């Protein structure tokens, strides 16, 4: 029961954060690609397809939609001019930063408004326990 409750609350928290982050117009696959490019700085379509476990044609369609939205751009790979390295645009980086700030602001405000100081301490202790559960 405890495990199911943690999953349920975690899912609800994730949805609430997503609501306040302003990325509702992107698909989960598009978000995954943007996060991958944020982490790796740049990558080819074929390398992202391998990492994400999808066909290059499917990844290409996702990247094309992101290019059309002005969120990613491509440039020749300096070590292999036949390859195109995709990376995040300044517009996308700003959007990511603003979304994270909005989610952080919402969560900070919600915690301070809905929880007493004692409850916030209990939440902090619970977070330490949850962190131990996910550490390797």
N, C-alpha and C. Protein backbone atom coordinates (compact mmCIF):
# COMPACT_ATOMS: atom_id res chain seq x y z
N UNK A 1 0.82 -1.19 0.00
CA UNK A 1 0.00 0.00 0.00
C UNK A 1 0.87 1.26 0.00
N UNK A 2 1.92 1.28 0.81
CA UNK A 2 2.78 2.46 0.89
C UNK A 2 3.42 2.75 -0.47
N UNK A 3 3.91 1.72 -1.13
CA UNK A 3 4.54 1.92 -2.44
C UNK A 3 3.54 2.51 -3.44
N UNK A 4 2.32 1.99 -3.45
CA UNK A 4 1.29 2.51 -4.36
C UNK A 4 0.96 3.96 -4.03
N UNK A 5 0.88 4.28 -2.75
CA UNK A 5 0.58 5.66 -2.34
C UNK A 5 1.70 6.62 -2.77
N UNK A 6 2.94 6.19 -2.62
CA UNK A 6 4.07 7.04 -3.03
C UNK A 6 4.00 7.27 -4.54
N UNK A 7 3.74 6.22 -5.32
CA UNK A 7 3.62 6.36 -6.77
C UNK A 7 2.49 7.31 -7.15
N UNK A 8 1.36 7.18 -6.48
CA UNK A 8 0.20 8.03 -6.78
C UNK A 8 0.51 9.49 -6.48
N UNK A 9 1.04 9.75 -5.31
CA UNK A 9 1.36 11.13 -4.93
C UNK A 9 2.46 11.68 -5.83
N UNK A 10 3.45 10.86 -6.14
CA UNK A 10 4.52 11.31 -7.04
C UNK A 10 3.98 11.69 -8.40
N UNK A 11 3.06 10.89 -8.92
CA UNK A 11 2.45 11.18 -10.22
C UNK A 11 1.64 12.47 -10.18
N UNK A 12 0.87 12.66 -9.11
CA UNK A 12 0.09 13.89 -8.97
C UNK A 12 0.99 15.11 -8.87
N UNK A 13 2.07 14.98 -8.11
CA UNK A 13 3.01 16.10 -7.98
C UNK A 13 3.64 16.42 -9.33
N UNK A 14 4.02 15.39 -10.07
CA UNK A 14 4.61 15.59 -11.40
C UNK A 14 3.64 16.31 -12.33
N UNK A 15 2.36 15.91 -12.31
CA UNK A 15 1.36 16.57 -13.15
C UNK A 15 1.15 18.02 -12.74
N UNK A 16 1.10 18.28 -11.45
CA UNK A 16 0.92 19.66 -10.97
C UNK A 16 2.12 20.53 -11.37
N UNK A 17 3.31 19.98 -11.24
CA UNK A 17 4.50 20.74 -11.65
C UNK A 17 4.48 21.00 -13.15
N UNK A 18 4.05 20.02 -13.92
CA UNK A 18 3.97 20.18 -15.37
C UNK A 18 2.97 21.30 -15.73
N UNK A 19 1.85 21.35 -15.00
CA UNK A 19 0.85 22.40 -15.24
C UNK A 19 1.44 23.80 -15.05
N UNK A 20 2.36 23.92 -14.11
CA UNK A 20 2.91 25.22 -13.77
C UNK A 20 4.22 25.52 -14.50
N UNK A 21 4.66 24.61 -15.36
CA UNK A 21 5.93 24.79 -16.05
C UNK A 21 5.82 25.30 -17.47
N UNK A 22 4.62 25.34 -18.04
CA UNK A 22 4.43 25.93 -19.35
C UNK A 22 4.88 25.09 -20.53
N UNK A 23 5.02 23.77 -20.39
CA UNK A 23 5.45 22.93 -21.52
C UNK A 23 4.35 22.01 -21.98
N UNK A 24 3.11 22.42 -21.81
CA UNK A 24 1.99 21.53 -22.13
C UNK A 24 1.82 21.28 -23.62
N UNK A 25 2.43 22.08 -24.47
CA UNK A 25 2.26 21.91 -25.90
C UNK A 25 3.27 20.94 -26.51
N UNK A 26 4.13 20.35 -25.70
CA UNK A 26 5.12 19.40 -26.20
C UNK A 26 4.72 17.98 -25.81
N UNK A 27 5.04 17.04 -26.69
CA UNK A 27 4.76 15.64 -26.38
C UNK A 27 5.85 15.10 -25.44
N UNK A 28 5.57 14.00 -24.75
CA UNK A 28 6.61 13.40 -23.91
C UNK A 28 7.89 13.07 -24.70
N UNK A 29 7.75 12.62 -25.94
CA UNK A 29 8.93 12.31 -26.76
C UNK A 29 9.73 13.57 -27.06
N UNK A 30 9.05 14.66 -27.36
CA UNK A 30 9.75 15.92 -27.62
C UNK A 30 10.47 16.42 -26.37
N UNK A 31 9.81 16.32 -25.23
CA UNK A 31 10.44 16.73 -23.98
C UNK A 31 11.68 15.88 -23.72
N UNK A 32 11.57 14.59 -23.97
CA UNK A 32 12.70 13.68 -23.77
C UNK A 32 13.90 14.08 -24.63
N UNK A 33 13.63 14.44 -25.88
CA UNK A 33 14.71 14.86 -26.79
C UNK A 33 15.34 16.16 -26.29
N UNK A 34 14.52 17.10 -25.86
CA UNK A 34 15.06 18.37 -25.36
C UNK A 34 15.92 18.16 -24.12
N UNK A 35 15.47 17.30 -23.22
CA UNK A 35 16.26 17.02 -22.02
C UNK A 35 17.56 16.31 -22.36
N UNK A 36 17.50 15.41 -23.35
CA UNK A 36 18.72 14.72 -23.79
C UNK A 36 19.72 15.72 -24.36
N UNK A 37 19.23 16.64 -25.20
CA UNK A 37 20.13 17.65 -25.79
C UNK A 37 20.64 18.62 -24.73
N UNK A 38 19.83 18.90 -23.74
CA UNK A 38 20.31 19.78 -22.66
C UNK A 38 21.46 19.09 -21.93
N UNK A 39 21.32 17.80 -21.69
CA UNK A 39 22.35 17.04 -20.97
C UNK A 39 23.61 16.86 -21.82
N UNK A 40 23.42 16.48 -23.07
CA UNK A 40 24.56 16.14 -23.93
C UNK A 40 25.12 17.32 -24.73
N UNK A 41 24.42 18.44 -24.72
CA UNK A 41 24.77 19.66 -25.46
C UNK A 41 24.45 19.56 -26.95
N UNK A 42 24.82 18.45 -27.58
CA UNK A 42 24.51 18.25 -28.99
C UNK A 42 24.57 16.76 -29.29
N UNK A 43 23.86 16.37 -30.34
CA UNK A 43 23.84 14.97 -30.74
C UNK A 43 23.26 14.87 -32.14
N UNK A 44 23.59 13.77 -32.81
CA UNK A 44 23.00 13.51 -34.11
C UNK A 44 21.64 12.85 -33.90
N UNK A 45 20.82 12.91 -34.93
CA UNK A 45 19.49 12.28 -34.87
C UNK A 45 19.66 10.77 -34.64
N UNK A 46 20.59 10.16 -35.34
CA UNK A 46 20.77 8.71 -35.21
C UNK A 46 21.27 8.32 -33.82
N UNK A 47 22.15 9.10 -33.23
CA UNK A 47 22.62 8.76 -31.88
C UNK A 47 21.51 8.94 -30.85
N UNK A 48 20.67 9.97 -31.02
CA UNK A 48 19.54 10.14 -30.09
C UNK A 48 18.55 9.00 -30.25
N UNK A 49 18.33 8.55 -31.48
CA UNK A 49 17.41 7.43 -31.72
C UNK A 49 17.90 6.18 -31.01
N UNK A 50 19.21 5.92 -31.10
CA UNK A 50 19.78 4.75 -30.41
C UNK A 50 19.56 4.84 -28.90
N UNK A 51 19.89 5.99 -28.33
CA UNK A 51 19.77 6.16 -26.88
C UNK A 51 18.32 6.05 -26.42
N UNK A 52 17.41 6.61 -27.20
CA UNK A 52 15.99 6.60 -26.83
C UNK A 52 15.29 5.30 -27.24
N UNK A 53 16.00 4.42 -27.96
CA UNK A 53 15.43 3.14 -28.36
C UNK A 53 14.33 3.24 -29.40
N UNK A 54 14.55 4.12 -30.38
CA UNK A 54 13.55 4.25 -31.44
C UNK A 54 14.22 4.26 -32.80
N UNK A 55 13.40 4.15 -33.84
CA UNK A 55 13.92 4.16 -35.20
C UNK A 55 14.39 5.57 -35.55
N UNK A 56 15.44 5.69 -36.36
CA UNK A 56 15.91 7.01 -36.77
C UNK A 56 14.83 7.85 -37.46
N UNK A 57 13.95 7.19 -38.23
CA UNK A 57 12.88 7.92 -38.91
C UNK A 57 11.93 8.57 -37.91
N UNK A 58 11.62 7.86 -36.83
CA UNK A 58 10.74 8.40 -35.79
C UNK A 58 11.42 9.57 -35.08
N UNK A 59 12.70 9.43 -34.78
CA UNK A 59 13.44 10.51 -34.14
C UNK A 59 13.53 11.71 -35.06
N UNK A 60 13.72 11.46 -36.34
CA UNK A 60 13.79 12.54 -37.31
C UNK A 60 12.50 13.36 -37.32
N UNK A 61 11.37 12.69 -37.22
CA UNK A 61 10.08 13.39 -37.20
C UNK A 61 9.95 14.27 -35.96
N UNK A 62 10.42 13.77 -34.83
CA UNK A 62 10.38 14.54 -33.58
C UNK A 62 11.28 15.76 -33.70
N UNK A 63 12.49 15.55 -34.20
CA UNK A 63 13.45 16.65 -34.34
C UNK A 63 12.96 17.69 -35.33
N UNK A 64 12.35 17.25 -36.41
CA UNK A 64 11.81 18.19 -37.40
C UNK A 64 10.75 19.10 -36.76
N UNK A 65 9.86 18.51 -35.97
CA UNK A 65 8.83 19.31 -35.29
C UNK A 65 9.47 20.31 -34.33
N UNK A 66 10.51 19.89 -33.65
CA UNK A 66 11.20 20.79 -32.72
C UNK A 66 11.94 21.90 -33.47
N UNK A 67 12.49 21.57 -34.63
CA UNK A 67 13.13 22.60 -35.46
C UNK A 67 12.10 23.62 -35.93
N UNK A 68 10.96 23.14 -36.39
CA UNK A 68 9.91 24.04 -36.87
C UNK A 68 9.40 24.95 -35.77
N UNK A 69 9.45 24.48 -34.52
CA UNK A 69 9.02 25.28 -33.38
C UNK A 69 10.13 26.23 -32.91
N UNK A 70 11.31 26.12 -33.53
CA UNK A 70 12.42 26.99 -33.15
C UNK A 70 13.13 26.59 -31.87
N UNK A 71 12.99 25.31 -31.49
CA UNK A 71 13.56 24.86 -30.23
C UNK A 71 14.91 24.15 -30.39
N UNK A 72 15.18 23.60 -31.57
CA UNK A 72 16.47 22.98 -31.85
C UNK A 72 16.97 23.46 -33.21
N UNK A 73 18.27 23.40 -33.38
CA UNK A 73 18.86 23.74 -34.67
C UNK A 73 20.00 22.77 -34.95
N UNK A 74 20.36 22.68 -36.21
CA UNK A 74 21.41 21.76 -36.61
C UNK A 74 22.59 22.49 -37.21
N UNK A 75 23.77 21.91 -37.02
CA UNK A 75 25.00 22.45 -37.60
C UNK A 75 25.90 21.27 -37.96
N UNK A 76 26.73 21.43 -39.00
CA UNK A 76 27.62 20.33 -39.36
C UNK A 76 28.55 19.95 -38.20
N UNK A 77 28.75 18.65 -38.06
CA UNK A 77 29.67 18.14 -37.04
C UNK A 77 31.09 18.52 -37.47
N UNK A 78 31.85 19.23 -36.61
CA UNK A 78 33.20 19.65 -36.99
C UNK A 78 34.14 18.47 -37.27
N UNK A 79 33.87 17.32 -36.65
CA UNK A 79 34.75 16.17 -36.88
C UNK A 79 34.29 15.30 -38.04
N UNK A 80 33.03 15.48 -38.49
CA UNK A 80 32.51 14.71 -39.61
C UNK A 80 31.41 15.55 -40.28
N UNK A 81 31.79 16.32 -41.27
CA UNK A 81 30.87 17.24 -41.92
C UNK A 81 29.64 16.60 -42.55
N UNK A 82 29.64 15.29 -42.68
CA UNK A 82 28.47 14.60 -43.23
C UNK A 82 27.36 14.50 -42.20
N UNK A 83 27.73 14.61 -40.94
CA UNK A 83 26.76 14.48 -39.84
C UNK A 83 26.26 15.87 -39.42
N UNK A 84 25.03 15.93 -38.96
CA UNK A 84 24.46 17.18 -38.44
C UNK A 84 24.26 17.01 -36.94
N UNK A 85 24.85 17.92 -36.18
CA UNK A 85 24.67 17.92 -34.73
C UNK A 85 23.51 18.84 -34.37
N UNK A 86 22.56 18.30 -33.66
CA UNK A 86 21.42 19.06 -33.21
C UNK A 86 21.72 19.63 -31.83
N UNK A 87 21.26 20.83 -31.57
CA UNK A 87 21.43 21.44 -30.25
C UNK A 87 20.25 22.35 -29.95
N UNK A 88 20.13 22.73 -28.70
CA UNK A 88 19.03 23.59 -28.28
C UNK A 88 19.29 25.02 -28.72
N UNK A 89 18.23 25.71 -29.09
CA UNK A 89 18.35 27.12 -29.46
C UNK A 89 18.29 27.98 -28.19
N UNK A 90 18.75 29.22 -28.27
CA UNK A 90 18.60 30.12 -27.12
C UNK A 90 17.14 30.25 -26.67
N UNK A 91 16.21 30.24 -27.62
CA UNK A 91 14.77 30.29 -27.29
C UNK A 91 14.39 29.11 -26.41
N UNK A 92 14.89 27.93 -26.75
CA UNK A 92 14.57 26.73 -25.99
C UNK A 92 15.21 26.78 -24.60
N UNK A 93 16.46 27.19 -24.53
CA UNK A 93 17.14 27.29 -23.24
C UNK A 93 16.40 28.24 -22.31
N UNK A 94 15.92 29.36 -22.86
CA UNK A 94 15.16 30.32 -22.06
C UNK A 94 13.85 29.69 -21.58
N UNK A 95 13.20 28.97 -22.47
CA UNK A 95 11.94 28.31 -22.13
C UNK A 95 12.13 27.28 -21.02
N UNK A 96 13.20 26.52 -21.10
CA UNK A 96 13.50 25.52 -20.06
C UNK A 96 13.73 26.22 -18.72
N UNK A 97 14.54 27.25 -18.75
CA UNK A 97 14.87 27.99 -17.52
C UNK A 97 13.61 28.62 -16.90
N UNK A 98 12.77 29.22 -17.73
CA UNK A 98 11.55 29.84 -17.23
C UNK A 98 10.58 28.79 -16.68
N UNK A 99 10.49 27.65 -17.34
CA UNK A 99 9.62 26.58 -16.86
C UNK A 99 10.07 26.04 -15.52
N UNK A 100 11.36 25.84 -15.37
CA UNK A 100 11.88 25.36 -14.08
C UNK A 100 11.65 26.38 -12.98
N UNK A 101 11.88 27.64 -13.30
CA UNK A 101 11.66 28.70 -12.30
C UNK A 101 10.19 28.76 -11.89
N UNK A 102 9.28 28.62 -12.85
CA UNK A 102 7.84 28.65 -12.55
C UNK A 102 7.45 27.47 -11.66
N UNK A 103 7.97 26.29 -11.98
CA UNK A 103 7.66 25.12 -11.16
C UNK A 103 8.23 25.27 -9.75
N UNK A 104 9.44 25.77 -9.65
CA UNK A 104 10.08 25.99 -8.34
C UNK A 104 9.28 27.00 -7.53
N UNK A 105 8.88 28.09 -8.16
CA UNK A 105 8.10 29.12 -7.47
C UNK A 105 6.77 28.56 -6.97
N UNK A 106 6.09 27.80 -7.83
CA UNK A 106 4.80 27.22 -7.42
C UNK A 106 4.99 26.29 -6.22
N UNK A 107 6.00 25.41 -6.30
CA UNK A 107 6.19 24.44 -5.23
C UNK A 107 6.61 25.14 -3.93
N UNK A 108 7.49 26.11 -4.01
CA UNK A 108 7.92 26.84 -2.82
C UNK A 108 6.73 27.55 -2.16
N UNK A 109 5.94 28.22 -2.97
CA UNK A 109 4.76 28.93 -2.47
C UNK A 109 3.75 27.96 -1.86
N UNK A 110 3.50 26.86 -2.55
CA UNK A 110 2.52 25.88 -2.07
C UNK A 110 2.96 25.26 -0.74
N UNK A 111 4.23 24.93 -0.63
CA UNK A 111 4.74 24.37 0.63
C UNK A 111 4.56 25.37 1.76
N UNK A 112 4.95 26.61 1.54
CA UNK A 112 4.87 27.61 2.62
C UNK A 112 3.42 27.95 2.98
N UNK A 113 2.51 27.88 2.00
CA UNK A 113 1.11 28.21 2.27
C UNK A 113 0.33 27.07 2.91
N UNK A 114 0.65 25.84 2.54
CA UNK A 114 -0.17 24.71 2.98
C UNK A 114 0.40 23.94 4.16
N UNK A 115 1.68 24.11 4.44
CA UNK A 115 2.31 23.32 5.50
C UNK A 115 2.86 24.22 6.60
N UNK A 116 2.64 23.81 7.84
CA UNK A 116 3.22 24.53 8.98
C UNK A 116 4.73 24.29 9.00
N UNK A 117 5.42 25.02 9.85
CA UNK A 117 6.88 24.84 9.97
C UNK A 117 7.19 23.41 10.39
N UNK A 118 6.40 22.87 11.31
CA UNK A 118 6.61 21.49 11.77
C UNK A 118 6.37 20.49 10.63
N UNK A 119 5.32 20.71 9.86
CA UNK A 119 5.04 19.83 8.72
C UNK A 119 6.14 19.94 7.66
N UNK A 120 6.69 21.11 7.47
CA UNK A 120 7.80 21.28 6.52
C UNK A 120 9.02 20.50 6.98
N UNK A 121 9.27 20.45 8.28
CA UNK A 121 10.38 19.65 8.81
C UNK A 121 10.12 18.16 8.55
N UNK A 122 8.87 17.73 8.75
CA UNK A 122 8.52 16.33 8.49
C UNK A 122 8.69 16.01 7.00
N UNK A 123 8.30 16.94 6.15
CA UNK A 123 8.46 16.74 4.71
C UNK A 123 9.94 16.62 4.35
N UNK A 124 10.75 17.44 4.97
CA UNK A 124 12.19 17.38 4.72
C UNK A 124 12.74 16.00 5.12
N UNK A 125 12.31 15.50 6.27
CA UNK A 125 12.76 14.18 6.73
C UNK A 125 12.28 13.09 5.76
N UNK A 126 11.04 13.20 5.29
CA UNK A 126 10.53 12.22 4.34
C UNK A 126 11.30 12.27 3.03
N UNK A 127 11.66 13.47 2.61
CA UNK A 127 12.44 13.62 1.38
C UNK A 127 13.80 12.93 1.50
N UNK A 128 14.42 13.04 2.66
CA UNK A 128 15.69 12.34 2.88
C UNK A 128 15.52 10.83 2.72
N UNK A 129 14.40 10.31 3.25
CA UNK A 129 14.14 8.87 3.11
C UNK A 129 13.88 8.49 1.65
N UNK A 130 13.09 9.30 0.93
CA UNK A 130 12.84 9.02 -0.48
C UNK A 130 14.13 9.09 -1.29
N UNK A 131 15.00 10.01 -0.95
CA UNK A 131 16.28 10.13 -1.64
C UNK A 131 17.10 8.84 -1.45
N UNK A 132 17.08 8.29 -0.24
CA UNK A 132 17.81 7.03 0.01
C UNK A 132 17.23 5.89 -0.84
N UNK A 133 15.92 5.92 -1.08
CA UNK A 133 15.31 4.85 -1.87
C UNK A 133 15.79 4.85 -3.31
N UNK A 134 16.09 6.01 -3.85
CA UNK A 134 16.46 6.08 -5.27
C UNK A 134 17.95 6.14 -5.52
N UNK A 135 18.74 6.23 -4.47
CA UNK A 135 20.20 6.24 -4.64
C UNK A 135 20.69 4.84 -4.96
N UNK A 136 21.72 4.78 -5.77
CA UNK A 136 22.31 3.48 -6.14
C UNK A 136 23.35 3.05 -5.12
